[in-house]
Short mmCIF file of C-alpha atoms and ligand atoms in Angstrom, two decimals:
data_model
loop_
_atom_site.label_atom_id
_atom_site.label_comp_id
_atom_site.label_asym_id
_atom_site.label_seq_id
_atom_site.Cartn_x
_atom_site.Cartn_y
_atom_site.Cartn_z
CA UNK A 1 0.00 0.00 0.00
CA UNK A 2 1.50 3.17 -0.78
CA UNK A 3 2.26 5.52 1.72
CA UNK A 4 -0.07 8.25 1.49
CA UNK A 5 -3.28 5.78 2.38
CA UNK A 6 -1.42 4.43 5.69
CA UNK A 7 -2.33 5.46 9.01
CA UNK A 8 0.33 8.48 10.48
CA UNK A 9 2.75 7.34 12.52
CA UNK A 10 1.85 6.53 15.91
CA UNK A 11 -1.95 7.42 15.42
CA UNK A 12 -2.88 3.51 15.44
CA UNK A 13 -6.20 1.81 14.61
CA UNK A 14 -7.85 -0.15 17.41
CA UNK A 15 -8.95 -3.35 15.76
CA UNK A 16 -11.70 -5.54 16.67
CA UNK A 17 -9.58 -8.30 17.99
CA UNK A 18 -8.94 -5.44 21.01
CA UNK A 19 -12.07 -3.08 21.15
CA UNK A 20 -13.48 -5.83 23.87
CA UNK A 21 -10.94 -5.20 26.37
CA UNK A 22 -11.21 -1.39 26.00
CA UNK A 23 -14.64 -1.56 25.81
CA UNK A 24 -14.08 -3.70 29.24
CA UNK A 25 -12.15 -1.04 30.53
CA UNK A 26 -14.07 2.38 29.59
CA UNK A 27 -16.75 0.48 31.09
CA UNK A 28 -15.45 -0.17 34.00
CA UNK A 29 -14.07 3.20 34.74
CA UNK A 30 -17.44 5.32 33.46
CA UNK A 31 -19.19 3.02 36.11
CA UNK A 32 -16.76 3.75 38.49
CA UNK A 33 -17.40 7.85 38.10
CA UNK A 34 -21.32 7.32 37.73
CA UNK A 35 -21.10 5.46 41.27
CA UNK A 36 -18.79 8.78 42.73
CA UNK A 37 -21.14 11.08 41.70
CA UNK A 38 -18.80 12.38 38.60
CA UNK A 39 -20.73 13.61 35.18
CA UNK A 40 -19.45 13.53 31.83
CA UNK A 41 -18.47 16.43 29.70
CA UNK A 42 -17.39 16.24 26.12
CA UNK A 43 -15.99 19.04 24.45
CA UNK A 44 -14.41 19.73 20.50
CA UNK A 45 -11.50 17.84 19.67
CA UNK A 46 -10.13 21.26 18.40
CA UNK A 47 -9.41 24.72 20.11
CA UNK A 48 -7.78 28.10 19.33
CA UNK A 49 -4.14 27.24 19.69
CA UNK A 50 -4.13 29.99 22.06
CA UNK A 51 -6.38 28.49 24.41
CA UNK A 52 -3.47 25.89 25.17
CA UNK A 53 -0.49 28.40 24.92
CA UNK A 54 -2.26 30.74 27.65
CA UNK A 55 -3.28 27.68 30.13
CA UNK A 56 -0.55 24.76 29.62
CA UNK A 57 2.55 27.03 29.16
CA UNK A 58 4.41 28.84 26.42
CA UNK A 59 7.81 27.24 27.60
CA UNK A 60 6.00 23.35 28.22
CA UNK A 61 7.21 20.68 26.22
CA UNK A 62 3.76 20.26 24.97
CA UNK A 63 3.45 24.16 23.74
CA UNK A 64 7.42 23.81 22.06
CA UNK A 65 7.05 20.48 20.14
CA UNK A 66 4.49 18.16 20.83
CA UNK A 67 1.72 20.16 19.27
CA UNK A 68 -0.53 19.70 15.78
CA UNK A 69 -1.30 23.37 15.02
CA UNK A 70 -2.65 24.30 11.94
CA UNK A 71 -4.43 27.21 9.99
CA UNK A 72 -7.70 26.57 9.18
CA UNK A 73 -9.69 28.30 5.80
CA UNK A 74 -10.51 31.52 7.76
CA UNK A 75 -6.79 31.69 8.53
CA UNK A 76 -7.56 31.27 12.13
CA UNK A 77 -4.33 29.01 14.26
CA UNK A 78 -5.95 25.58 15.72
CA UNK A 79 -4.84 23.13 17.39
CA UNK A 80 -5.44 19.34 17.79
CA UNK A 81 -6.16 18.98 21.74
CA UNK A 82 -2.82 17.51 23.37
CA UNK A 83 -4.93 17.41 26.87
CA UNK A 84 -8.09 17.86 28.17
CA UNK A 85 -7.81 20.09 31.36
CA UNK A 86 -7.70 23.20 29.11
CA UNK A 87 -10.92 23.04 27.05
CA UNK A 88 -12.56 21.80 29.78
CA UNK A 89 -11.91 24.69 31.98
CA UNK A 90 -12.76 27.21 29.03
CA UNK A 91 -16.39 25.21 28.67
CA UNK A 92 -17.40 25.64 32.49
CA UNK A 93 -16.09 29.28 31.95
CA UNK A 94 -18.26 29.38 28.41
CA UNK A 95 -21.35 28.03 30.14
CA UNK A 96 -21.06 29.47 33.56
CA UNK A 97 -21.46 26.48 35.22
CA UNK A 98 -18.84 27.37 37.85
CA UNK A 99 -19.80 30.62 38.47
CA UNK A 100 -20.79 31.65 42.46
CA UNK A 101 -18.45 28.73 43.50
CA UNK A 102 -20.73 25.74 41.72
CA UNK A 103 -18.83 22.41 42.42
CA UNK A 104 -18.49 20.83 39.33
CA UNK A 105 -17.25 17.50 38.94
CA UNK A 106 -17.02 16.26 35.24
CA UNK A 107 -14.43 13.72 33.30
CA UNK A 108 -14.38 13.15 29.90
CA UNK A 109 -13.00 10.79 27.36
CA UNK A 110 -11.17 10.68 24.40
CA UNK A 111 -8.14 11.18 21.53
CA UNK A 112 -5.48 13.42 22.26
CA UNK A 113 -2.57 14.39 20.18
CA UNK A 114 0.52 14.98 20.72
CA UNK A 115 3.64 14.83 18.31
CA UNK A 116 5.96 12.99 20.19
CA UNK A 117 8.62 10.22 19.45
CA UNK A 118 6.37 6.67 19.00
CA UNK A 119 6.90 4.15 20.72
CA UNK A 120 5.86 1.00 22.72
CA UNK A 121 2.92 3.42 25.64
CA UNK A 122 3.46 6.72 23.60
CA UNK A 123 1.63 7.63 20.46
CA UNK A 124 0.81 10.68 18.21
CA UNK A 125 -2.97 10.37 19.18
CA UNK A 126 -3.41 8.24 22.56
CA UNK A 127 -6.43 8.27 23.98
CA UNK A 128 -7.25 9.74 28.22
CA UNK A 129 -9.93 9.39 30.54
CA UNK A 130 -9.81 12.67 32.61
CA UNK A 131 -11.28 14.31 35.66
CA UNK A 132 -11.73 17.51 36.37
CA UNK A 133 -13.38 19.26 40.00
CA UNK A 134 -13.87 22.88 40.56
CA UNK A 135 -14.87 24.76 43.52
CA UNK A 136 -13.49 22.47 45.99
CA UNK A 137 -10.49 23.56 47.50
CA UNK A 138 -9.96 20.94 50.48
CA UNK A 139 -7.09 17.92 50.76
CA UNK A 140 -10.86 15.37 50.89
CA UNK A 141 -11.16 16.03 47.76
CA UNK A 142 -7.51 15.34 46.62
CA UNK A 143 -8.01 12.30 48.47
CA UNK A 144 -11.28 11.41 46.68
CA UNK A 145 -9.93 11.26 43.52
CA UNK A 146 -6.66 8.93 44.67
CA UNK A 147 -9.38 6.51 46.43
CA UNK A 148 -11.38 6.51 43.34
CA UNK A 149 -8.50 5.40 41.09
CA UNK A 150 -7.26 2.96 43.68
CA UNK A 151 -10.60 1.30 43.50
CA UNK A 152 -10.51 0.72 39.78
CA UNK A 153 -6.91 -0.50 39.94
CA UNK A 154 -8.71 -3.02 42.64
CA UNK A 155 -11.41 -3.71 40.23
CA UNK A 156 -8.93 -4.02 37.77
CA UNK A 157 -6.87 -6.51 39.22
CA UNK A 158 -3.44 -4.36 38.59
CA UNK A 159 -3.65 -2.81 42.21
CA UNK A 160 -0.15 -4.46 43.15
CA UNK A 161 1.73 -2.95 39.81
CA UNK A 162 1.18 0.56 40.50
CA UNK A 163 2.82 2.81 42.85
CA UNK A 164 1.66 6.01 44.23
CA UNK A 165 4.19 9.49 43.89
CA UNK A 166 2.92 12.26 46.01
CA UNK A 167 4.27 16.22 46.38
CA UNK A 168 3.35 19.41 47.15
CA UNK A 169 4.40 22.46 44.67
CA UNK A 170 2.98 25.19 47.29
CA UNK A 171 1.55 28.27 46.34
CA UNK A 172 2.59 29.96 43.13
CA UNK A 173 4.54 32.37 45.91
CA UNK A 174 6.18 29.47 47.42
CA UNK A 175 6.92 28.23 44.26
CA UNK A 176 8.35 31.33 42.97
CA UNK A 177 10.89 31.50 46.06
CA UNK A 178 11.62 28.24 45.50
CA UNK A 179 12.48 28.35 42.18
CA UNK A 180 14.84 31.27 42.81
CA UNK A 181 16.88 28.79 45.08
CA UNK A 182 16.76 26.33 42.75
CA UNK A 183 18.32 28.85 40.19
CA UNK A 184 21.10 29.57 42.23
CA UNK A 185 22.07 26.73 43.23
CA UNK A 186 21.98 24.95 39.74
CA UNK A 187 23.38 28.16 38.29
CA UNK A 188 26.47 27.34 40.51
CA UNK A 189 26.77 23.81 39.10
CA UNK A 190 25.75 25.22 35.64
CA UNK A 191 28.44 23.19 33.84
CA UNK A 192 28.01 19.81 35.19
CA UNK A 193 24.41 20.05 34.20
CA UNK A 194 22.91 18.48 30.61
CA UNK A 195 22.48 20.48 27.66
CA UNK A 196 18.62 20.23 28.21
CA UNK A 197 18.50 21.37 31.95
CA UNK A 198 21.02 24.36 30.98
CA UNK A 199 18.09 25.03 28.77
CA UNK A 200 15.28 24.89 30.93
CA UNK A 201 17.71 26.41 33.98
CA UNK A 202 16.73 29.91 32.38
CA UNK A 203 13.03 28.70 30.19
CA UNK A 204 11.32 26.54 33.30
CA UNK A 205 14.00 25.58 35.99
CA UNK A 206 11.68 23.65 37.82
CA UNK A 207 11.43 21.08 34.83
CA UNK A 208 15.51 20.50 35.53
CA UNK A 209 14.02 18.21 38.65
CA UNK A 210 12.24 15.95 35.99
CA UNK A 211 15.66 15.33 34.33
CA UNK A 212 16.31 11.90 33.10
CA UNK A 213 20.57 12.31 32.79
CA UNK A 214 22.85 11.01 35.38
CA UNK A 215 25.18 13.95 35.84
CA UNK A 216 22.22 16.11 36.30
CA UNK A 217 20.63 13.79 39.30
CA UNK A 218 23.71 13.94 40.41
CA UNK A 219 23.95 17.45 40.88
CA UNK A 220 20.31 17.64 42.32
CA UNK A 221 21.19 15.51 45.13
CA UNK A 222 22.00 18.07 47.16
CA UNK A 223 19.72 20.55 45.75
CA UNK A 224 17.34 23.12 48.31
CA UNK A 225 14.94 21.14 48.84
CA UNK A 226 10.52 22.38 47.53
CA UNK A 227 9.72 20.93 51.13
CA UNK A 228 11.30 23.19 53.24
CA UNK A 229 9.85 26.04 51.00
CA UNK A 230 5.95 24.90 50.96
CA UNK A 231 3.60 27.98 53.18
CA UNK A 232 1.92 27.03 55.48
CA UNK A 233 -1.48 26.75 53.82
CA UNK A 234 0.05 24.33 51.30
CA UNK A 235 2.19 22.25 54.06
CA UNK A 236 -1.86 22.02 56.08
CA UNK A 237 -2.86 20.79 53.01
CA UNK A 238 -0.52 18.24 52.31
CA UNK A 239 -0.78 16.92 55.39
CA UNK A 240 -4.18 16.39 55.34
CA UNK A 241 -3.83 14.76 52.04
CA UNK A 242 -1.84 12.18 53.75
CA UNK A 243 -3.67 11.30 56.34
CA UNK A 244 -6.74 11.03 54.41
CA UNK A 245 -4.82 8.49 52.21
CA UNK A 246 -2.98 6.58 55.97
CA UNK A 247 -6.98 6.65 56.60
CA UNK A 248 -8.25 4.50 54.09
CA UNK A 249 -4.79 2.07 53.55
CA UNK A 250 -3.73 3.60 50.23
CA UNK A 251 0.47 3.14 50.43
CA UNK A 252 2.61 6.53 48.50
CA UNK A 253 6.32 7.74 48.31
CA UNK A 254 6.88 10.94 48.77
CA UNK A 255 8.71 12.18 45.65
CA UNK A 256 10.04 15.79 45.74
CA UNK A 257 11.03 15.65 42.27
CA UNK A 258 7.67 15.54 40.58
CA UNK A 259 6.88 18.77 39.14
CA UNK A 260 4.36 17.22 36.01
CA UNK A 261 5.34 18.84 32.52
CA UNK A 262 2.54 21.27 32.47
CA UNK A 263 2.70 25.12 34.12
CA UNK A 264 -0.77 25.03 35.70
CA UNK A 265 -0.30 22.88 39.01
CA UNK A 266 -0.39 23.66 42.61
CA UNK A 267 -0.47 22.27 45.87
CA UNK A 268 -0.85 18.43 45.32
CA UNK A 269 0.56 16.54 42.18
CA UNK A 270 0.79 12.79 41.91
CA UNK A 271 1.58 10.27 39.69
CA UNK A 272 0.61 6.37 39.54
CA UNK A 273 3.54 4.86 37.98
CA UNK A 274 4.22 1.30 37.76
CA UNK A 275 7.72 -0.64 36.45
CA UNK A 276 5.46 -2.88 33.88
CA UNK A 277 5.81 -0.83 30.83
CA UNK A 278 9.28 -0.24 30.37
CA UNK A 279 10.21 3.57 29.95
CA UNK A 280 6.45 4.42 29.28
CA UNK A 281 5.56 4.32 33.28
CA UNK A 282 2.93 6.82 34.44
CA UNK A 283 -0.73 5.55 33.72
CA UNK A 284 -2.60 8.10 35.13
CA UNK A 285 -1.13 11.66 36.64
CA UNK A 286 -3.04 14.69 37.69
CA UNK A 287 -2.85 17.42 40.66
CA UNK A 288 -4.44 20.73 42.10
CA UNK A 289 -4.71 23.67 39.68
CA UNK A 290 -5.78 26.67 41.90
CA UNK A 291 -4.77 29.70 39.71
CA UNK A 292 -5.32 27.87 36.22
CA UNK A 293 -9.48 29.66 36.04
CA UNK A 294 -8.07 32.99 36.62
CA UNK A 295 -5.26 32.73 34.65
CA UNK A 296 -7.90 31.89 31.74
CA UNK A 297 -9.99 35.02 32.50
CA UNK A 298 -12.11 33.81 35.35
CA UNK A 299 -13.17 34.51 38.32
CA UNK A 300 -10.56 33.11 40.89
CA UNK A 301 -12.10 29.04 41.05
CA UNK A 302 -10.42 26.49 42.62
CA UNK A 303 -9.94 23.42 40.35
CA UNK A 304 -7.35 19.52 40.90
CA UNK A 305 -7.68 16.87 38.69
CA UNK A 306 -5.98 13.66 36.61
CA UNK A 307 -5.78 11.94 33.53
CA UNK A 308 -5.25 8.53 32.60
CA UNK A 309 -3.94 7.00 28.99
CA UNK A 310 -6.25 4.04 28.06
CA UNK A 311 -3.25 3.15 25.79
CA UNK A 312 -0.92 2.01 29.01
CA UNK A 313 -4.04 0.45 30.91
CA UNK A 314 -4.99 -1.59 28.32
CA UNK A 315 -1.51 -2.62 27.54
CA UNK A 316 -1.23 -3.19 31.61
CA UNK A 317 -3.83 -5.77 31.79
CA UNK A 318 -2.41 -7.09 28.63
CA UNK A 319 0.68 -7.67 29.96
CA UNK A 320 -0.37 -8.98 33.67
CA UNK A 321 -2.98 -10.98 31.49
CA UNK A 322 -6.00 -9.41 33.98
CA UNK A 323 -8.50 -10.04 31.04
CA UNK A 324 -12.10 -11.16 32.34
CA UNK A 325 -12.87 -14.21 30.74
CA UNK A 326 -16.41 -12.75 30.02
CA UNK A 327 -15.32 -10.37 27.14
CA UNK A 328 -13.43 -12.59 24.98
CA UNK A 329 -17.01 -14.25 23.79
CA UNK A 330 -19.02 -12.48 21.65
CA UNK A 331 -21.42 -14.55 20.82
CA UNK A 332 -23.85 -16.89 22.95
CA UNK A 333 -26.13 -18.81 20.19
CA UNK A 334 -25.40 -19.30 16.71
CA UNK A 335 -28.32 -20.26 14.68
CA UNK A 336 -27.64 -22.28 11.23
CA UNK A 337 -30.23 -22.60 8.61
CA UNK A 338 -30.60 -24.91 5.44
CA UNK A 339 -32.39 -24.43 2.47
CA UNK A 340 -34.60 -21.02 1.80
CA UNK A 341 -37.66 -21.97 3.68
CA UNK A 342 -35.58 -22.54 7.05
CA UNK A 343 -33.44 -19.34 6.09
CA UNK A 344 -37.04 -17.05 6.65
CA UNK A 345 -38.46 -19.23 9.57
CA UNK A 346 -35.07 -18.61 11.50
CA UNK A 347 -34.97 -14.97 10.83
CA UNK A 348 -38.81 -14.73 12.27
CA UNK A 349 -37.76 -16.91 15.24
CA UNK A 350 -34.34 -15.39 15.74
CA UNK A 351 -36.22 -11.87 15.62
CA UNK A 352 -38.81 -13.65 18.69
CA UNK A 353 -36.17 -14.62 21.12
CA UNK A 354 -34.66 -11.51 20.32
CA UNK A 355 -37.99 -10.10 21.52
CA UNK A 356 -38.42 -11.92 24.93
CA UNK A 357 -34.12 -12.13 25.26
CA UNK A 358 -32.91 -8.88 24.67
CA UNK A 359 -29.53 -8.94 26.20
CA UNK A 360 -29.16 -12.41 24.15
CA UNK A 361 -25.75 -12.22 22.08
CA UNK A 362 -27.59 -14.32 19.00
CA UNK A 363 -26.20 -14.43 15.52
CA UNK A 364 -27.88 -15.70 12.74
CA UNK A 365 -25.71 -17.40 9.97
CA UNK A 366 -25.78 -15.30 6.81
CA UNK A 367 -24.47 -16.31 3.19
CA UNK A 368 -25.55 -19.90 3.67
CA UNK A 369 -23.45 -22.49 2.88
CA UNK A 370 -23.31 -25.98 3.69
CA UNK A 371 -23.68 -27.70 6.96
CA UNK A 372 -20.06 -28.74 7.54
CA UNK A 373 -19.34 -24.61 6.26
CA UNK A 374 -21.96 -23.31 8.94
CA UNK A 375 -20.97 -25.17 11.73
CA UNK A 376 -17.61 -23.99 11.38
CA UNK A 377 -18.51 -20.65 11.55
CA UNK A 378 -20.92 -21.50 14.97
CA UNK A 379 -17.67 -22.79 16.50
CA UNK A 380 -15.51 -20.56 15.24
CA UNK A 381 -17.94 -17.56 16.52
CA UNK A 382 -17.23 -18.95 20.33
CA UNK A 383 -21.06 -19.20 20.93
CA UNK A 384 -21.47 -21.73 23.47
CA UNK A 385 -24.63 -22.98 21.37
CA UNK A 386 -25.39 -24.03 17.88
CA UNK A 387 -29.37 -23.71 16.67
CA UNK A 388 -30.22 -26.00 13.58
CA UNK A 389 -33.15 -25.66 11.38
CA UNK A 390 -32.93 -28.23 8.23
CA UNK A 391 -35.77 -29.84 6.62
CA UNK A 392 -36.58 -32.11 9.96
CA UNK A 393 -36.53 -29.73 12.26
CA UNK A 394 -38.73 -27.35 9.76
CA UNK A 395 -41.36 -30.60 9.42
CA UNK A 396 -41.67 -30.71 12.86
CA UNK A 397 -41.60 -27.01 14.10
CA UNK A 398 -38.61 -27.68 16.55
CA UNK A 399 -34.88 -26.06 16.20
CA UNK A 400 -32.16 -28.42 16.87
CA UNK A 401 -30.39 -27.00 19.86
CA UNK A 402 -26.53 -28.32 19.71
CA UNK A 403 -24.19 -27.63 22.88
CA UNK A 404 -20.51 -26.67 21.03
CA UNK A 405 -18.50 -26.85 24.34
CA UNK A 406 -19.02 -30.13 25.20
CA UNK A 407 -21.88 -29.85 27.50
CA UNK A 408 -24.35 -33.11 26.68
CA UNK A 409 -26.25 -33.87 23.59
CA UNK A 410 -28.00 -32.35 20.97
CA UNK A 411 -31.85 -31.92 21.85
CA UNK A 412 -35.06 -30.44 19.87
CA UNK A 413 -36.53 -27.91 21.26
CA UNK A 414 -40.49 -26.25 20.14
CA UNK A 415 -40.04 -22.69 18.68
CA UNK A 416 -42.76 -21.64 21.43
CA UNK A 417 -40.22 -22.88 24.09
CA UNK A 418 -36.86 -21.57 22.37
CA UNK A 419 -36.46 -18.30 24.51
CA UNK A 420 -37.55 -19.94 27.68
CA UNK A 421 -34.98 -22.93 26.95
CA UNK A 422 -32.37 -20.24 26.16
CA UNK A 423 -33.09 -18.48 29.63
CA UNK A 424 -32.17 -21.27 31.64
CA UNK A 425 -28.78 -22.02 30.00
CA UNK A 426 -26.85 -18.89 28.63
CA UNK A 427 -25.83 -16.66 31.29
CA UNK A 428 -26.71 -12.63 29.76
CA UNK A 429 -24.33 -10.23 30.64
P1 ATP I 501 4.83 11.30 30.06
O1 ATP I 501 5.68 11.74 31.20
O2 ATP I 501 4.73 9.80 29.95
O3 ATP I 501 5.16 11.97 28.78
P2 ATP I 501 2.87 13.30 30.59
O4 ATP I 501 3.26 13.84 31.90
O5 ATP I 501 3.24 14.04 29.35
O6 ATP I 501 3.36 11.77 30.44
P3 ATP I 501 0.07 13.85 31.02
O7 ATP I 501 0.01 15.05 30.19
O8 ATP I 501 0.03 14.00 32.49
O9 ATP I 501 1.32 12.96 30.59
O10 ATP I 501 -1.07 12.84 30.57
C1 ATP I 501 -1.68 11.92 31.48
C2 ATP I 501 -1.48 10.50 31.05
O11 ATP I 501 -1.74 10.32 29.66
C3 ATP I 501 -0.05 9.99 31.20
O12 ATP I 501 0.20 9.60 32.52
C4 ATP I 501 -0.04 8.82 30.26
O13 ATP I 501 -0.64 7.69 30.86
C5 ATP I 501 -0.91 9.30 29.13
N1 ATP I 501 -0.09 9.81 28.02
C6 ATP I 501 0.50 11.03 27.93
N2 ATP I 501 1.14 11.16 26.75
C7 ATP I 501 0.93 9.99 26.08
C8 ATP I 501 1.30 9.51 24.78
N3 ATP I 501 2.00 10.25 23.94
N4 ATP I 501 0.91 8.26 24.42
C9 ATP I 501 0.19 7.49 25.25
N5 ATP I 501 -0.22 7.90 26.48
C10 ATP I 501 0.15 9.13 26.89
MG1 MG I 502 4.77 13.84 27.95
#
């Protein structure tokens, strides 16, 4: 196939062999926010590129080279979402919805994009379940959202993989005196640091903590410390966060390093990161955003909270094999007709049980074909059950009914007493 009609690099298609286990998954977390008391939001897929200069950061990795900006026909610059936080906060704004301190608490679903270097847990377009809550300013909240996602890693059966990274970036004035430290200290060591932190010493210093390169770490060892520089508020704050979590069991490591790629956070950050994935470690990351609303031209609204890539979940239960056994059949019954006549009486009685059955995964053979042809596509489909109607069963008004699995003989059943028959022995999800 020529080039031009592949898929871009790193955008991937999700075929059908996998849409089950995402399916599985997307489920499984939407439940999980229904049950909280969360409500979805879903907002364009594109924004005015300077919606995510103005909230992310100009000097973010994101905002410098990750981005898909184009112009569109009225010459205006857009940009292909590469997170959700910002157009979420400009729709509350939009609608007013978190006006006169409304709580809001919303998540959302879906592609972002993001031109980064592809490989195995990072794409082009990846795909994020996010949370966002505004008007709550207290650690309980903070703490909701880490019980929430420890839950589904319970549910999930992945709960022992993941770890929990906790810190506190303070105040944007705590911040700001921290930074200065950090400055001039690193300023001092200015040569043994990396090319890239000698770069974001003077662009976004903090980001130097993040640093992947030896020499650097080395030189951060002894570092000042964003700990000793937290207010008072924000220390309060933190504090409470942790006990909250020490309440309910939920283990974390401090790390004083995370600082998250993107301008906007405050107070709490975290990170679930596990050592499953190779390089490609954090599955879901979020933290407190406090100034972020007023930064974007509203009124001064509190907001925190996290986003997970379906990508590295999916690929998480892959690789710890946590996949129910449930979603890997697709079909229950497979009905198999012979001859014309049987073909319409099957599609009247498969339409019946559908009827009385509706959660009843049936599938009804199509493009005829012999018997030895159709009952390899019965087994083949995974139903547990085979339905025959040939010229006997047609004679006598009955529909052979033909365990595939192994469990006991084949046995005719009336038509009247198909759906009733089919109650008792396929399980409906
Ligand atoms: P990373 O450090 O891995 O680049 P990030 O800090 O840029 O992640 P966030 O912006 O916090 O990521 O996005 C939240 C989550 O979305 C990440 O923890 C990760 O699970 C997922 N994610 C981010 N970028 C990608 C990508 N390019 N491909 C797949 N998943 C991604
Ligand atoms: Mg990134």
């Amino acid at each position: 196939m020529s080039k031009s009609l592949q898929a871009i690099r790193g955008m991937n298609d999700i075929l059908p062999e996998q849409t089950p286990l995402w399916r599985y998954f997307e489920g499984t977390v939407a439940r999980l926010l229904d049950n909280y008391g969360y409500k979805q939001i879903r907002m364009p897929i594109v924004e005015f590129t300077e919606l995510f200069k103005r909230s992310i950061g100009e000097v973010t990795d994101i905002v410098e080279k990750e981005m898909y900006t184009f112009e569109d026909r009225n010459g205006d610059s857009l940009t292909l979402r590469p997170e959700g936080t910002a157009a979420c906060v400009r729709a509350v704004l939009e609608h007013g919805i978190t006006g006169g301190g409304q709580v809001q608490k919303l998540w959302y679903i879906g592609p972002m994009f993001r031109h980064e270097r592809p490989q195995k847990g990072r794409y082009r377009q990846f795909h994020q379940i996010g949370l966002e809550v505004f008007n709550l300013d207290g650690p309980d909240i903070d703490a909701e959202l880490i019980t929430m996602t420890w839950r589904l890693w319970g549910e999930l059966g992945i709960r022992d993989a993941v770890k929990l990274e906790l810190n506190s970036l303070g105040t944007s004035e705590s911040r700001g005196r921290y930074r200065e430290a950090l400055v001039e200290y690193l300023s001092a060591h200015h040569d043994k640091l990396d090319e890239d932190s000698q770069r974001r010493l003077k662009t976004n210093p903090l980001r130097v903590l993040d640093t992947k390169n030896a020499d650097t770490q080395a030189v951060l060892v002894d570092a000042p410390k964003m700990a000793d520089y937290l207010d008072d508020e924000s220390r309060a704050h933190f504090e409470g966060l942790k006990s909250r979590l020490d309440a309910v069991d939920i283990p974390y490591v401090l790390n004083p390093k995370l600082v998250r790629g993107l301008d906007y956070y405050s107070k709490t950050v975290f990170e679930w990161v596990t050592d499953k994935l190779g390089a490609q470690g954090t599955v879901c990351a979020g933290g407190r955003y406090d100034g972020l609303v007023e930064q974007m031209g509203g009124k001064p609204t509190t907001g925190v909270g996290f986003a997970m890539g379906i990508e590295r979940l999916v690929l998480m239960l892959e690789t710890l094999e946590q996949i129910p056994e449930e979603i890997s059949r697709q079909v229950d019954v497979y009905l198999c007709a012979f001859g014309e006549e049987a073909e319409l009486a099957g599609l009247a009685l498969a339409e019946r049980v559908r009827d009385q059955l509706p959660n009843l995964r049936l599938q009804v053979n199509a493009g005829a074909g012999s018997f030895k042809s159709q009952f390899k596509k019965a087994d083949k489909s995974g139903a547990l059950y085979a339905l025959i109607l040939g010229d006997d069963e047609m004679a006598q008004q009955v529909v052979g009914f033909k365990p595939l699995r192994g469990q006991g003989e084949q046995q005719s059943i009336a038509w009247d007493a198909l759906a009733a028959h089919l109650a008792t022995c396929v399980v409906q999800g």
